[in-house]
PDB file of C-alpha atoms in Angstrom:
ATOM      1  CA  MET A   1     108.699  99.333 184.250  1.00  0.00           C
ATOM      2  CA  LEU A   2     107.664  97.651 180.966  1.00  0.00           C
ATOM      3  CA  GLN A   3     109.923  98.195 177.949  1.00  0.00           C
ATOM      4  CA  PRO A   4     109.160  96.896 174.443  1.00  0.00           C
ATOM      5  CA  SER A   5     112.215  95.843 172.430  1.00  0.00           C
ATOM      6  CA  PHE A   6     112.829  95.199 168.755  1.00  0.00           C
ATOM      7  CA  PHE A   7     115.824  93.001 169.676  1.00  0.00           C
ATOM      8  CA  CYS A   8     114.195  90.900 172.374  1.00  0.00           C
ATOM      9  CA  ILE A   9     113.240  87.539 170.828  1.00  0.00           C
ATOM     10  CA  ARG A  10     110.383  85.296 172.020  1.00  0.00           C
ATOM     11  CA  ARG A  11     110.835  85.672 175.797  1.00  0.00           C
ATOM     12  CA  PRO A  12     110.740  88.683 178.105  1.00  0.00           C
ATOM     13  CA  VAL A  13     113.938  89.531 179.994  1.00  0.00           C
ATOM     14  CA  THR A  14     114.104  91.117 183.430  1.00  0.00           C
ATOM     15  CA  LEU A  15     116.680  93.742 184.221  1.00  0.00           C
ATOM     16  CA  ALA A  16     117.317  94.513 187.849  1.00  0.00           C
ATOM     17  CA  LEU A  17     120.328  96.007 189.540  1.00  0.00           C
ATOM     18  CA  PRO A  18     121.065  95.485 193.213  1.00  0.00           C
ATOM     19  CA  ALA A  19     121.045  99.209 194.023  1.00  0.00           C
ATOM     20  CA  ALA A  20     117.869 100.243 195.875  1.00  0.00           C
ATOM     21  CA  ASP A  21     117.251 103.254 193.657  1.00  0.00           C
ATOM     22  CA  TRP A  22     117.007 101.271 190.365  1.00  0.00           C
ATOM     23  CA  THR A  23     113.577 100.350 189.066  1.00  0.00           C
ATOM     24  CA  PRO A  24     113.220  96.752 187.836  1.00  0.00           C
ATOM     25  CA  VAL A  25     112.541  96.578 184.079  1.00  0.00           C
ATOM     26  CA  LEU A  26     110.739  93.894 182.100  1.00  0.00           C
ATOM     27  CA  VAL A  27     111.860  93.968 178.466  1.00  0.00           C
ATOM     28  CA  TYR A  28     109.428  92.188 176.131  1.00  0.00           C
ATOM     29  CA  PRO A  29     109.532  91.400 172.403  1.00  0.00           C
ATOM     30  CA  VAL A  30     107.413  93.329 169.945  1.00  0.00           C
ATOM     31  CA  GLU A  31     105.925  91.775 166.827  1.00  0.00           C
ATOM     32  CA  HIS A  32     107.499  93.233 163.708  1.00  0.00           C
ATOM     33  CA  THR A  33     105.185  93.233 160.737  1.00  0.00           C
ATOM     34  CA  PRO A  34     106.638  95.268 157.892  1.00  0.00           C
ATOM     35  CA  HIS A  35     104.334  96.938 155.382  1.00  0.00           C
ATOM     36  CA  TRP A  36     105.323  94.519 152.651  1.00  0.00           C
ATOM     37  CA  VAL A  37     104.291  91.325 154.392  1.00  0.00           C
ATOM     38  CA  GLY A  38     101.072  89.973 153.008  1.00  0.00           C
ATOM     39  CA  SER A  39      99.979  87.085 150.877  1.00  0.00           C
ATOM     40  CA  GLY A  40      98.068  89.279 148.449  1.00  0.00           C
ATOM     41  CA  SER A  41     100.935  91.569 147.536  1.00  0.00           C
ATOM     42  CA  ARG A  42     102.216  91.620 143.971  1.00  0.00           C
ATOM     43  CA  GLN A  43     105.807  91.267 145.204  1.00  0.00           C
ATOM     44  CA  GLY A  44     104.811  88.258 147.309  1.00  0.00           C
ATOM     45  CA  THR A  45     103.167  86.572 144.334  1.00  0.00           C
ATOM     46  CA  GLU A  46     106.131  87.242 142.047  1.00  0.00           C
ATOM     47  CA  LEU A  47     108.587  86.204 144.725  1.00  0.00           C
ATOM     48  CA  GLY A  48     106.641  82.967 145.153  1.00  0.00           C
ATOM     49  CA  ALA A  49     107.006  82.299 141.428  1.00  0.00           C
ATOM     50  CA  LEU A  50     110.762  82.890 141.707  1.00  0.00           C
ATOM     51  CA  LEU A  51     111.573  81.088 144.964  1.00  0.00           C
ATOM     52  CA  GLY A  52     108.625  78.766 145.298  1.00  0.00           C
ATOM     53  CA  ARG A  53     105.578  79.466 147.450  1.00  0.00           C
ATOM     54  CA  THR A  54     106.897  77.667 150.546  1.00  0.00           C
ATOM     55  CA  ARG A  55     110.295  79.372 150.492  1.00  0.00           C
ATOM     56  CA  ALA A  56     108.723  82.780 149.902  1.00  0.00           C
ATOM     57  CA  ALA A  57     106.290  82.163 152.786  1.00  0.00           C
ATOM     58  CA  ILE A  58     109.120  81.053 155.067  1.00  0.00           C
ATOM     59  CA  LEU A  59     111.127  84.141 154.159  1.00  0.00           C
ATOM     60  CA  GLU A  60     108.160  86.372 155.010  1.00  0.00           C
ATOM     61  CA  ASP A  61     107.568  84.541 158.269  1.00  0.00           C
ATOM     62  CA  VAL A  62     111.114  84.788 159.625  1.00  0.00           C
ATOM     63  CA  VAL A  63     110.944  88.585 159.848  1.00  0.00           C
ATOM     64  CA  THR A  64     110.376  88.233 163.590  1.00  0.00           C
ATOM     65  CA  GLY A  65     112.618  85.163 163.935  1.00  0.00           C
ATOM     66  CA  ARG A  66     111.334  81.601 163.969  1.00  0.00           C
ATOM     67  CA  THR A  67     112.790  78.279 164.993  1.00  0.00           C
ATOM     68  CA  THR A  68     112.800  75.272 162.672  1.00  0.00           C
ATOM     69  CA  GLY A  69     110.065  73.661 164.797  1.00  0.00           C
ATOM     70  CA  GLU A  70     107.902  76.787 164.695  1.00  0.00           C
ATOM     71  CA  LEU A  71     108.206  76.982 160.907  1.00  0.00           C
ATOM     72  CA  ALA A  72     107.366  73.280 160.549  1.00  0.00           C
ATOM     73  CA  ALA A  73     104.240  73.712 162.691  1.00  0.00           C
ATOM     74  CA  ARG A  74     103.140  76.906 160.923  1.00  0.00           C
ATOM     75  CA  PHE A  75     103.461  75.463 157.423  1.00  0.00           C
ATOM     76  CA  GLY A  76     102.531  71.836 158.133  1.00  0.00           C
ATOM     77  CA  ILE A  77     105.797  70.437 156.814  1.00  0.00           C
ATOM     78  CA  SER A  78     108.548  68.349 158.422  1.00  0.00           C
ATOM     79  CA  GLY A  79     111.530  69.808 160.217  1.00  0.00           C
ATOM     80  CA  ALA A  80     113.755  68.237 157.546  1.00  0.00           C
ATOM     81  CA  ALA A  81     111.811  70.057 154.805  1.00  0.00           C
ATOM     82  CA  VAL A  82     112.160  73.351 156.721  1.00  0.00           C
ATOM     83  CA  SER A  83     115.903  72.728 157.038  1.00  0.00           C
ATOM     84  CA  GLN A  84     116.203  72.193 153.289  1.00  0.00           C
ATOM     85  CA  HIS A  85     114.259  75.363 152.496  1.00  0.00           C
ATOM     86  CA  THR A  86     116.177  77.470 155.019  1.00  0.00           C
ATOM     87  CA  ALA A  87     119.498  76.116 153.738  1.00  0.00           C
ATOM     88  CA  VAL A  88     118.671  77.338 150.207  1.00  0.00           C
ATOM     89  CA  LEU A  89     117.567  80.737 151.549  1.00  0.00           C
ATOM     90  CA  ARG A  90     120.681  80.964 153.754  1.00  0.00           C
ATOM     91  CA  ARG A  91     123.026  80.148 150.819  1.00  0.00           C
ATOM     92  CA  ALA A  92     121.296  82.913 148.840  1.00  0.00           C
ATOM     93  CA  GLY A  93     121.983  85.356 151.702  1.00  0.00           C
ATOM     94  CA  LEU A  94     118.267  85.910 152.340  1.00  0.00           C
ATOM     95  CA  LEU A  95     118.190  84.629 155.915  1.00  0.00           C
ATOM     96  CA  VAL A  96     120.593  83.849 158.742  1.00  0.00           C
ATOM     97  CA  SER A  97     120.345  80.888 161.096  1.00  0.00           C
ATOM     98  CA  VAL A  98     121.774  80.910 164.628  1.00  0.00           C
ATOM     99  CA  ARG A  99     121.882  77.965 167.013  1.00  0.00           C
ATOM    100  CA  HIS A 100     120.637  78.603 170.568  1.00  0.00           C
ATOM    101  CA  GLY A 101     121.094  75.385 172.518  1.00  0.00           C
ATOM    102  CA  ARG A 102     119.000  72.741 170.786  1.00  0.00           C
ATOM    103  CA  TYR A 103     117.074  75.282 168.686  1.00  0.00           C
ATOM    104  CA  VAL A 104     118.001  77.034 165.451  1.00  0.00           C
ATOM    105  CA  LEU A 105     116.574  80.543 165.044  1.00  0.00           C
ATOM    106  CA  HIS A 106     116.084  81.772 161.466  1.00  0.00           C
ATOM    107  CA  THR A 107     115.828  85.520 160.734  1.00  0.00           C
ATOM    108  CA  ILE A 108     115.555  87.481 157.490  1.00  0.00           C
ATOM    109  CA  THR A 109     118.615  89.484 156.384  1.00  0.00           C
ATOM    110  CA  GLN A 110     118.748  92.991 154.935  1.00  0.00           C
ATOM    111  CA  VAL A 111     119.125  91.378 151.494  1.00  0.00           C
ATOM    112  CA  GLY A 112     115.898  89.422 152.082  1.00  0.00           C
ATOM    113  CA  ILE A 113     114.105  92.583 153.150  1.00  0.00           C
ATOM    114  CA  ALA A 114     115.405  94.424 150.084  1.00  0.00           C
ATOM    115  CA  LEU A 115     114.055  91.623 147.911  1.00  0.00           C
ATOM    116  CA  PHE A 116     110.548  92.178 149.301  1.00  0.00           C
ATOM    117  CA  GLU A 117     110.804  95.952 149.104  1.00  0.00           C
ATOM    118  CA  ALA A 118     111.995  95.977 145.469  1.00  0.00           C
ATOM    119  CA  ARG A 119     109.367  97.308 143.114  1.00  0.00           C
ATOM    120  CA  PRO A 120     108.655  95.096 140.145  1.00  0.00           C
ATOM    121  CA  ARG A 121     109.853  96.564 136.881  1.00  0.00           C
ATOM    122  CA  PRO A 122     107.492  96.881 133.966  1.00  0.00           C
ATOM    123  CA  SER A 123     107.726  94.068 131.470  1.00  0.00           C
ATOM    124  CA  LEU A 124     109.376  94.803 128.171  1.00  0.00           C
TER     125      LEU A 124
END
């Protein structure tokens, strides 16, 4: 049986129990693309002005979880530059970074999501 999962990250996982009456299950990750992700959005433009375009783009991209190497490849910057950007975003509480072996996985937090979902207020 195939089972999509919001919480499965990057690689499918097999679930099989030794009992003969259990059906093997392949759990696979789904791509999460919230409605607010998009380079042309007003919030994205304003957030880029606040955080910087690269940091705002990284924050949008880690919705589904990305490693430092994946972010470096996607944005054409060095791993050290990605680490600096993610450190700033992490200190601001906008993303969380978790080490898995030799990789660090970066994922947006609820605070980061709320920042994208916030409606801009009219200027005074």
